Coordinates of C-alpha atoms in Angstrom, one line a residue:
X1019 CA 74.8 112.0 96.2
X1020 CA 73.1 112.6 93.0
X1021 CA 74.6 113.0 89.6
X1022 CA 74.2 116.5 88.4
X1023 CA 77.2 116.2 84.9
X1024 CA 76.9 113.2 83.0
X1025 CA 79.5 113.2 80.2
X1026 CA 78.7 110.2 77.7
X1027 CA 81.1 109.5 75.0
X1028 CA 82.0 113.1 74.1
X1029 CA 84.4 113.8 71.0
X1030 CA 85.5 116.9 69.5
X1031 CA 87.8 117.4 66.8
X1032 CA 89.5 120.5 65.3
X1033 CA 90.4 119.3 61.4
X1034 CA 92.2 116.1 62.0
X1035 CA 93.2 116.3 65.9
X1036 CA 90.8 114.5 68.4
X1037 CA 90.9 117.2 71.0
X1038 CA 88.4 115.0 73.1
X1039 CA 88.3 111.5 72.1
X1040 CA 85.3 109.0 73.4
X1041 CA 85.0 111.3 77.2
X1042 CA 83.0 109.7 79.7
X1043 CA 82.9 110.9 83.2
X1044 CA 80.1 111.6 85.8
X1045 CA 80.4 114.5 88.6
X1046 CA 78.2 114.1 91.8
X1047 CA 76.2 116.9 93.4
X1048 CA 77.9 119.2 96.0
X1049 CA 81.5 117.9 94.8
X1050 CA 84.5 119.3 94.7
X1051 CA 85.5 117.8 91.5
X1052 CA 89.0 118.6 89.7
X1053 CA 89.4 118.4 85.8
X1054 CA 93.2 118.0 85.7
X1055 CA 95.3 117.4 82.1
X1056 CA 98.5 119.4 80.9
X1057 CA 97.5 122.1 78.6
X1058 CA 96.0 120.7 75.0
X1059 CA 94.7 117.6 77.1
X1060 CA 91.0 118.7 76.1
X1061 CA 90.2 120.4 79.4
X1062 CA 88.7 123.8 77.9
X1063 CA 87.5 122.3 75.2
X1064 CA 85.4 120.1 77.1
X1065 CA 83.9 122.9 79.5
X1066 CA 83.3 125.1 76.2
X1067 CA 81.3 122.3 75.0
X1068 CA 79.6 122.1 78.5
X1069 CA 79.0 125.3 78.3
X1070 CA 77.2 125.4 75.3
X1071 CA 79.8 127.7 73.5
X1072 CA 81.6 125.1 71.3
X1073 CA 79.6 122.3 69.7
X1074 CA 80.4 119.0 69.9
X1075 CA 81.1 116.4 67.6
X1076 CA 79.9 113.3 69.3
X1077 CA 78.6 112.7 72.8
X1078 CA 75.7 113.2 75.0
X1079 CA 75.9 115.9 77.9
X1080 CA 73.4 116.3 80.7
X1081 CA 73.9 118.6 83.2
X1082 CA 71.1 118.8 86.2
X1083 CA 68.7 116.7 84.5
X1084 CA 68.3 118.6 81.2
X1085 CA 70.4 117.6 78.0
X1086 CA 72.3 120.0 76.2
X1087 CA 70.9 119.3 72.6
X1088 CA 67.6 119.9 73.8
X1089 CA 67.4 122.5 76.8
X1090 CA 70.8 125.0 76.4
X1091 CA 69.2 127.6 77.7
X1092 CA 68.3 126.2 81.2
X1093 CA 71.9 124.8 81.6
X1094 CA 73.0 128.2 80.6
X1095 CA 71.6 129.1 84.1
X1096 CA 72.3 126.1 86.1
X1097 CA 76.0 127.0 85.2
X1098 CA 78.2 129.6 86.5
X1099 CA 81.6 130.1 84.7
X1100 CA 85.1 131.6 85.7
X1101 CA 87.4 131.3 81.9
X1102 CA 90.7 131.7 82.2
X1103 CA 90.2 134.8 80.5
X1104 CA 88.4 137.4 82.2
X1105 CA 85.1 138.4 80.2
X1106 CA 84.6 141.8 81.9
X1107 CA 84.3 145.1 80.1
X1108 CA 87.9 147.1 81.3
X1109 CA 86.0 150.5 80.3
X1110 CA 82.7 149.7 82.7
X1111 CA 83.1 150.0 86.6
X1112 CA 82.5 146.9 88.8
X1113 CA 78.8 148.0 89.3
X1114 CA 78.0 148.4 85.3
X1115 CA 79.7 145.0 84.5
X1116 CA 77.7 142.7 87.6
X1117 CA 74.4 145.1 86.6
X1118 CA 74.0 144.4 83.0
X1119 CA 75.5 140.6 83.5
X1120 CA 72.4 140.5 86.6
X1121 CA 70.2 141.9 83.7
X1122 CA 70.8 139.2 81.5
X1123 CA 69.1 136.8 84.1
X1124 CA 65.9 139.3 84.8
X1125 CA 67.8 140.3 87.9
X1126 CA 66.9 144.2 88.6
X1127 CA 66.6 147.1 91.4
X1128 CA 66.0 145.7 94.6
X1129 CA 67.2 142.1 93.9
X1130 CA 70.0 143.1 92.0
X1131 CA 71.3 145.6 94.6
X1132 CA 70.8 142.6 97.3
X1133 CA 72.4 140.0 95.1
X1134 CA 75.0 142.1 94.7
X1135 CA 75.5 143.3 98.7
X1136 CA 75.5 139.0 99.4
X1137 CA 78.4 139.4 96.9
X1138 CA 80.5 142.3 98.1
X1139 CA 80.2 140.7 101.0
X1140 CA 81.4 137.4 100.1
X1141 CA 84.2 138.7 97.9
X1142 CA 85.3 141.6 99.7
X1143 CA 85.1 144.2 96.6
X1144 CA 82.5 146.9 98.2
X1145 CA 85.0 149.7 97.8
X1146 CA 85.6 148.7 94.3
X1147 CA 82.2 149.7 93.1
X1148 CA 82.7 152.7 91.0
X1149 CA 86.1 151.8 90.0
X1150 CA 86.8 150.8 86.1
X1151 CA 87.9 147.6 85.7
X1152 CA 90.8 148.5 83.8
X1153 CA 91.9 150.6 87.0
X1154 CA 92.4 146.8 88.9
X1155 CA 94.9 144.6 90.1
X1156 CA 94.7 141.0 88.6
X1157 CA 93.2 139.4 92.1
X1158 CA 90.7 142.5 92.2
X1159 CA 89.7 141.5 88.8
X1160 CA 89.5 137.7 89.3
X1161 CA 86.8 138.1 92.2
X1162 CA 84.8 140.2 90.2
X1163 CA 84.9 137.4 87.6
X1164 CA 83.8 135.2 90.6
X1165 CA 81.3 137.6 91.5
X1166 CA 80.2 137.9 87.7
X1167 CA 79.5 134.3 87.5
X1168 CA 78.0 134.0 91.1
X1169 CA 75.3 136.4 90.2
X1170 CA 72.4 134.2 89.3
X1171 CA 73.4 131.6 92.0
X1172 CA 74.0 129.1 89.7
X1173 CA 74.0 125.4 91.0
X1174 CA 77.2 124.6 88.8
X1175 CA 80.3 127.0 89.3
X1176 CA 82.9 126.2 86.7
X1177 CA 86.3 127.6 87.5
X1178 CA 88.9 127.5 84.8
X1179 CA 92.3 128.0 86.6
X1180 CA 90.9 130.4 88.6
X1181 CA 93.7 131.1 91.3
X1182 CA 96.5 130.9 88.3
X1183 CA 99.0 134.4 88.7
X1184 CA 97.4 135.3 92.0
X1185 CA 99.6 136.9 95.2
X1186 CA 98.9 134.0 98.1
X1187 CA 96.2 136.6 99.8
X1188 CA 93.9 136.6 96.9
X1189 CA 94.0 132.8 96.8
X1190 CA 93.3 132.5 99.8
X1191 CA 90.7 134.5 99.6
X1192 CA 89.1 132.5 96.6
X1193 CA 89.5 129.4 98.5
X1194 CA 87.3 130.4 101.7
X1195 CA 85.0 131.5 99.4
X1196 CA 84.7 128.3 97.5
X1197 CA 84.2 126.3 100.9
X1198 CA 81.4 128.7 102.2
X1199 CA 79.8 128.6 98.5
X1200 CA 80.0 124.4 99.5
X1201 CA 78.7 124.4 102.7
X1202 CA 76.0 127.1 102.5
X1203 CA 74.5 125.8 99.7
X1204 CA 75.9 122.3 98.4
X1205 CA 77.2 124.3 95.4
X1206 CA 79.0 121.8 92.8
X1207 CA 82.6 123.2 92.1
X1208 CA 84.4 121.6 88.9
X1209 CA 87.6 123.3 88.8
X1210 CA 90.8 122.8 86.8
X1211 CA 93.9 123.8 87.9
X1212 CA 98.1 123.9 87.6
X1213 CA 98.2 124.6 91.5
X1214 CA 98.1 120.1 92.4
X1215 CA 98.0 121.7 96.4
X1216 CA 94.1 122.7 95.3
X1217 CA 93.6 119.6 93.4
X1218 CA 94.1 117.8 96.8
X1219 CA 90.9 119.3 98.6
X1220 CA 88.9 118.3 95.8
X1221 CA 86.4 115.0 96.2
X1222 CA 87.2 113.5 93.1
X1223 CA 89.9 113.7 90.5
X1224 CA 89.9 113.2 86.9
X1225 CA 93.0 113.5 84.6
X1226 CA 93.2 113.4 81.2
X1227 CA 95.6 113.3 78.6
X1228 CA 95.1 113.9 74.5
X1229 CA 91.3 114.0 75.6
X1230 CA 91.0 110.6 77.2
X1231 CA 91.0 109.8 81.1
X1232 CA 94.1 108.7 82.4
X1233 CA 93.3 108.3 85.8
X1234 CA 90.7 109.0 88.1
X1235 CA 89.7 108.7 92.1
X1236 CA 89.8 110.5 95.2
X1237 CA 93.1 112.5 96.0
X1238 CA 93.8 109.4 98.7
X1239 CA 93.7 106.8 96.2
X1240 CA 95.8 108.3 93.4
X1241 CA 98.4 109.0 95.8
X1242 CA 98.7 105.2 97.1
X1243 CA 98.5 104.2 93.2
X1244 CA 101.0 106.6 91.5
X1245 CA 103.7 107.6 94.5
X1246 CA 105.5 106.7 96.8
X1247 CA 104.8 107.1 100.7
X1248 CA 108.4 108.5 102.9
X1249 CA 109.3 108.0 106.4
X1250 CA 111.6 111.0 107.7
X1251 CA 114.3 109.1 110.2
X1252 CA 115.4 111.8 112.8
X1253 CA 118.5 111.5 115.3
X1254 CA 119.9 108.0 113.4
X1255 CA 123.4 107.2 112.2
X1256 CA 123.5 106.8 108.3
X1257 CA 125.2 103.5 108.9
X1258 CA 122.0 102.2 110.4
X1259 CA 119.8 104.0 107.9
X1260 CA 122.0 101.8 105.2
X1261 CA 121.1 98.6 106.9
X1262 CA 117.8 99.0 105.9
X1263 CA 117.9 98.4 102.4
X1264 CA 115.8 101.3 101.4
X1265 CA 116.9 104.3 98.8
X1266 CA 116.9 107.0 100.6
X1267 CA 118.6 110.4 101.0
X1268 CA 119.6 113.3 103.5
X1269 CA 117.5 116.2 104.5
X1270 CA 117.8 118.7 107.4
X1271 CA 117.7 116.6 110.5
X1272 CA 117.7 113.5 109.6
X1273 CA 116.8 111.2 106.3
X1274 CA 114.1 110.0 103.9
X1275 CA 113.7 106.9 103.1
X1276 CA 111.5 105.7 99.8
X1277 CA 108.9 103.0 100.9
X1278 CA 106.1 101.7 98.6
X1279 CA 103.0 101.8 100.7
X1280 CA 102.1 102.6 104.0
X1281 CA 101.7 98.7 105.2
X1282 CA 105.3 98.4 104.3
X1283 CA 106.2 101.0 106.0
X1284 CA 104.3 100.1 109.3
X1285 CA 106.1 96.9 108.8
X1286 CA 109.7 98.3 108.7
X1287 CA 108.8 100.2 111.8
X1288 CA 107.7 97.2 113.7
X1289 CA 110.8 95.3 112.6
X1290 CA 113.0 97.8 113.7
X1291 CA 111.6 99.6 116.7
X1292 CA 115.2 100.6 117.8
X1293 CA 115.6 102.8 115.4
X1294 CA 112.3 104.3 115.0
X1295 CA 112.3 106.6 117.8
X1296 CA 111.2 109.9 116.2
X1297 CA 109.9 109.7 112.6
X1298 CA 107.2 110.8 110.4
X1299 CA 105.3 109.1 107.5
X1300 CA 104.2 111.0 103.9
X1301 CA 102.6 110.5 100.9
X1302 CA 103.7 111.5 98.2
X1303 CA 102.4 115.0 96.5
X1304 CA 99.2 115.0 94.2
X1305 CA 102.4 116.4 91.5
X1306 CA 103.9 113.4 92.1
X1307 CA 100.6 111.6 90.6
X1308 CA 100.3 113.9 87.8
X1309 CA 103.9 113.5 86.6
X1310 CA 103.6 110.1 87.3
X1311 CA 100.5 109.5 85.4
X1312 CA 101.3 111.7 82.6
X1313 CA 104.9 111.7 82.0
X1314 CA 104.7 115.5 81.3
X1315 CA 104.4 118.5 83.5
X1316 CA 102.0 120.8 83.5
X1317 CA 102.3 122.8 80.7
X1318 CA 103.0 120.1 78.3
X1319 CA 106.5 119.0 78.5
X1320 CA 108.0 115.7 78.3
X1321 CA 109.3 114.3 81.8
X1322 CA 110.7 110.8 82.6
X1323 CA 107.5 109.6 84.8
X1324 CA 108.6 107.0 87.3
X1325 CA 106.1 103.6 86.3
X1326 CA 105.4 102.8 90.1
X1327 CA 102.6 100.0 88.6

């Protein structure tokens, strides 16, 4: 696949803290990509800057060929951008907001009412047309900001915690739409989010911490780095659990037992086909990676991170 964000060197600093310090990442065409950091780790200030909406300090960004010092303008329509704020006007109906955002990229009468059919469509809202956007719910509102940035059919959608408050329905929702935006037309999605379960579809993963990559690869491969794998023992004795030699501890059924990669745990099984009648083998959780790697939680707090290196 072809790079379509190159990110070379960025910093950014707000008086004397280095929000982004020396960022260097590159995101591939048609990828799910996630952005992951607690909060403060540089994450919006890094999309702001991508966005053309914050400058940067140092750096070089190129986004679908053209560089941001040189060609804002055609990035500004390459990209399509969910905040974690909503931008729409609460006193304009869901028609007024999507038409004079659609007019904004030449986008009028019949191609704006088609656009915006392909959209209600997509995101379910065509009985929310004439309603004020004051008068809706908080997943109502978010797929109008998804519809909002859609609108131009950008190549780049940018989604800033976008599922973040929402009841399971209207994440759901968001989600299907995401993969039929991926499959339909190799959209790029770069997405940052608290929800790790959503992090774990994604291609490729990125965290970073005070502005600086902490760890990066597929989903797969962070896992086998930063946790632990599990095999759940079922209908055993806990004296031959013991015999094992492995931590482990009781859940409903049976009990877990800590193992440190999959080959060992293939090899414990082998070794001890007696007791490995019914079982099942886990990785660990893409939190367990981001606790791991950061020592903190999601929203900034200080955790002791089990070093598994």
């Amino acid at each position: 696949m072809n790079k379509i964000i190159e990110i070379k060197h960025l910093s950014k600093k707000y008086g004397n803290i280095l929000a982004v310090n020396d960022l260097s990442f590159e995101v591939r065409e048609g990828e799910l990509f996630a952005f992951l950091g607690v909060n403060g780790a540089g994450k919006s200030t890094t999309i702001n800057i991508m966005c053309t909406s914050l400058k940067k300090d140092e750096g070089e960004i190129i986004i679908d060929g053209h560089n941001l010092d040189k060609d804002k303008e055609q990035i500004k329509r390459t990209l399509g951008v969910v905040f974690q704020d909503s931008l729409l006007d609460a006193n304009l109906t869901v028609y007024d907001n999507l038409a004079v955002r659609a007019s904004l990229y030449n986008i009028y009468k019949e191609d704006f009412k088609k656009r915006l059919n392909e959209l209600a469509d997509l995101l379910d809202f065509k009985d929310l047309l004439k309603r004020r956007i004051s008068k809706l719910s908080g997943g109502q509102r978010r797929r109008i900001d998804i519809a909002r940035a859609l609108i131009h059919k950008p190549k780049i959608l940018i989604l800033d915690e976008p599922t973040t408050g929402l009841d399971p329905k209207t994440r759901k929702l968001i989600w299907k739409v995401i993969f039929e935006l991926r499959n339909k037309y190799k959209m790029t999605v770069f997405l940052t989010t608290h929800y790790m379960e959503e992090a774990n579809e994604a291609d490729y993963v990125i965290i970073i911490d005070k502005g600086q990559i902490k760890a990066e690869g597929t989903p797969h491969d962070l896992k086998n780095k930063y946790t632990l794998d599990f095999i759940t023992l079922y209908n055993v004795n806990e004296e031959d659990v013991k015999k094992l030699n492995l931590k482990y501890y009781k859940v409903k059924d049976g009990y877990k037992l800590e193992v440190k990669s999959t080959s060992i745990a293939t090899k414990i099984i082998l070794n001890n086909k007696e007791l490995f009648k019914d079982y099942e083998i886990t990785k660990g959780k893409m939190d367990d990676v981001f606790l791991n790697v950061t020592g903190k939680g999601k929203e900034g707090e200080e955790n002791d991170a089990i070093n598994l290196n």
